[in-house]
Amino acid sequence: MKTPAVPQDICLHIPPKMWQEFRLSMMKYQQYDEEAIGFLFCKRHQVSKNKIRYIPKAWIVPLPECYELQSASGLVLKQQFHSYLIENYLEEGLHVIHIHTHVSHTMLDFSLVDDCHESEYSRFLTSKFAKKPRLISGVCDESLRQTHFRIWDRKGKSYQKIRFYQSWFEIPKLEKSNDQIIADPRSINQQDLSSQTNSMFIRQQIFGDACQKQLGELKVGLIGCGGIGSIFVELLGRLGVKNWVLIDPDRLEMSNLNRIPGATKKMSDQRWHKVDYVKYLIKKIYETGSCVKAMPVSIDDEVAQQEIACTDLIVVATDNHLSRKITQELALKYMRPLVCLGTHIEVNQSDNRPRMFCRITVPPLGGGWCLMCGNMINLQRAALESAPVEINQIVEKAGYIEGINDPAVFWLNSICASTAVSVIHGLVSGFLNLDNGIDWIFDFPNWHKTNVGFLETPDCYFCGFKKPDLLFQH
Ligand SMILES: [Zn+2]
Ligand SMILES: [Zn+2]
């Protein structure tokens, strides 16, 4: 295969919490005036023809006992440790990220010795493993605040600098645009914000131009364009988000008109797909400059999943457990931030009053807990929802599945959607820290916040991360 003529846009995205844990381990095992090494192992995701992202699936920082030599002048790991890496990570076909520190009084860049070792290592990976894993290398200062990353070719002859993100989104922080080492292709065409757009956001300038620009670049995938999804789009769209992927197989019905903004009887008579109606809402906000992909399919559609994997943020606002489960699995597989929204109204049997709930859940990026281990969705219900129609009719009659005629009101959906938008605004502009995830429940008229520390489930089948066992204290 020829080398592509177009330059590849390659990035490495490590979620904030994982990077923090990795950083602390590196600092812990790095004595005064010594360097340290750490490894991450990644999957590769071809986002588009020219864009590739590497997604970490495991990391390990060797203990001091794993070194043959550890000093400021050089680092050599024991053969046993290398064999351990090969057996546990490389044979699975994961790509390697090798990160090492330089002590602060040396200049922070790769040295000639680094070039030499890394070139050799990259040739070794190519020759030894059938899947020919790539080598990404990183050099950092002692506190791992400054970083340089590069990826080697398979022959170990040349390398390319790559972008590194330790945030929720792969959108560059624009405050220090002059310091950017590598220009992000997405930021290049952003200077031509029309004057219409600029004056549109004049009342929210308090959140900063950088935040506004990031919102303008964010690509959001929405699964479920009904009562919550449509309000969510109206709110996040007005805040400045223009790029959308919309997934929903359903069509508008008269019974939706009590709770979706701007929808008409005519639309329902003409049986509009919900995705087309939501696209229409976005086009009302942006006469030009928006990009909306409307897909009237369900999330188990393969093409829909590919589109969702390429977004910056996934939002699920469906009324069933199966689609939420599939969406959570996608978010984990491609390591995309996930926001899950839902409302529920029931009648309290004791006093016959309605009880009204909404819930906003954002599992931590990169694992820790998820919708499944956090019991936000019911796996049994998800299984029933995927069962053949006849079985569903039986269980539906027995009252096991929520029907489409569940009670729903505009104002409760609005509380849910607008709180979710505040969370996303907080994430982008930085006024909210979500590193450990959030799970907020509105039980009218009060909000409850789940203590997410209790949700941590290291051995979860879905979100459990491969933790290194430290076998090396022989
Ligand atoms: Zn070095
Ligand atoms: Zn989990």
PDB file of C-alpha atoms in Angstrom, residues 48 58 74 76 83 95 127 134 170 223 285 298 328 333 345 350 369 385 390 411 416 452 466:
ATOM      1  CA  SER A  48     -12.555   9.598   8.480  1.00  0.00           C
ATOM      2  CA  ALA A  58      -4.918  -0.176  29.327  1.00  0.00           C
ATOM      3  CA  GLY A  74      19.168   6.533  31.039  1.00  0.00           C
ATOM      4  CA  VAL A  76      16.602   0.254  30.974  1.00  0.00           C
ATOM      5  CA  SER A  83       7.964 -10.175  28.169  1.00  0.00           C
ATOM      6  CA  HIS A  95      -0.736  -0.302  19.748  1.00  0.00           C
ATOM      7  CA  SER A 127       8.899  -7.746  12.796  1.00  0.00           C
ATOM      8  CA  ARG A 134       2.441   1.106  15.820  1.00  0.00           C
ATOM      9  CA  GLU A 170     -10.876  16.570  21.058  1.00  0.00           C
ATOM     10  CA  ILE A 223     -30.142   9.252  19.752  1.00  0.00           C
ATOM     11  CA  ILE A 285     -31.624  28.660  14.165  1.00  0.00           C
ATOM     12  CA  SER A 298     -32.483   2.905  15.136  1.00  0.00           C
ATOM     13  CA  GLN A 328     -23.357   3.106  26.281  1.00  0.00           C
ATOM     14  CA  LYS A 333     -15.827   1.298  22.669  1.00  0.00           C
ATOM     15  CA  ILE A 345     -44.109  10.152  35.762  1.00  0.00           C
ATOM     16  CA  SER A 350     -50.723   5.823  48.702  1.00  0.00           C
ATOM     17  CA  TRP A 369     -18.811   3.159  36.173  1.00  0.00           C
ATOM     18  CA  GLU A 385     -36.861  -5.164  24.188  1.00  0.00           C
ATOM     19  CA  GLU A 390     -44.724 -11.954  20.196  1.00  0.00           C
ATOM     20  CA  TRP A 411     -42.137  21.280  31.433  1.00  0.00           C
ATOM     21  CA  CYS A 416     -34.252  17.542  32.010  1.00  0.00           C
ATOM     22  CA  VAL A 452     -20.610   8.769  42.275  1.00  0.00           C
ATOM     23  CA  LYS A 466      -7.678  -3.727  32.197  1.00  0.00           C
TER      24      LYS A 466
END
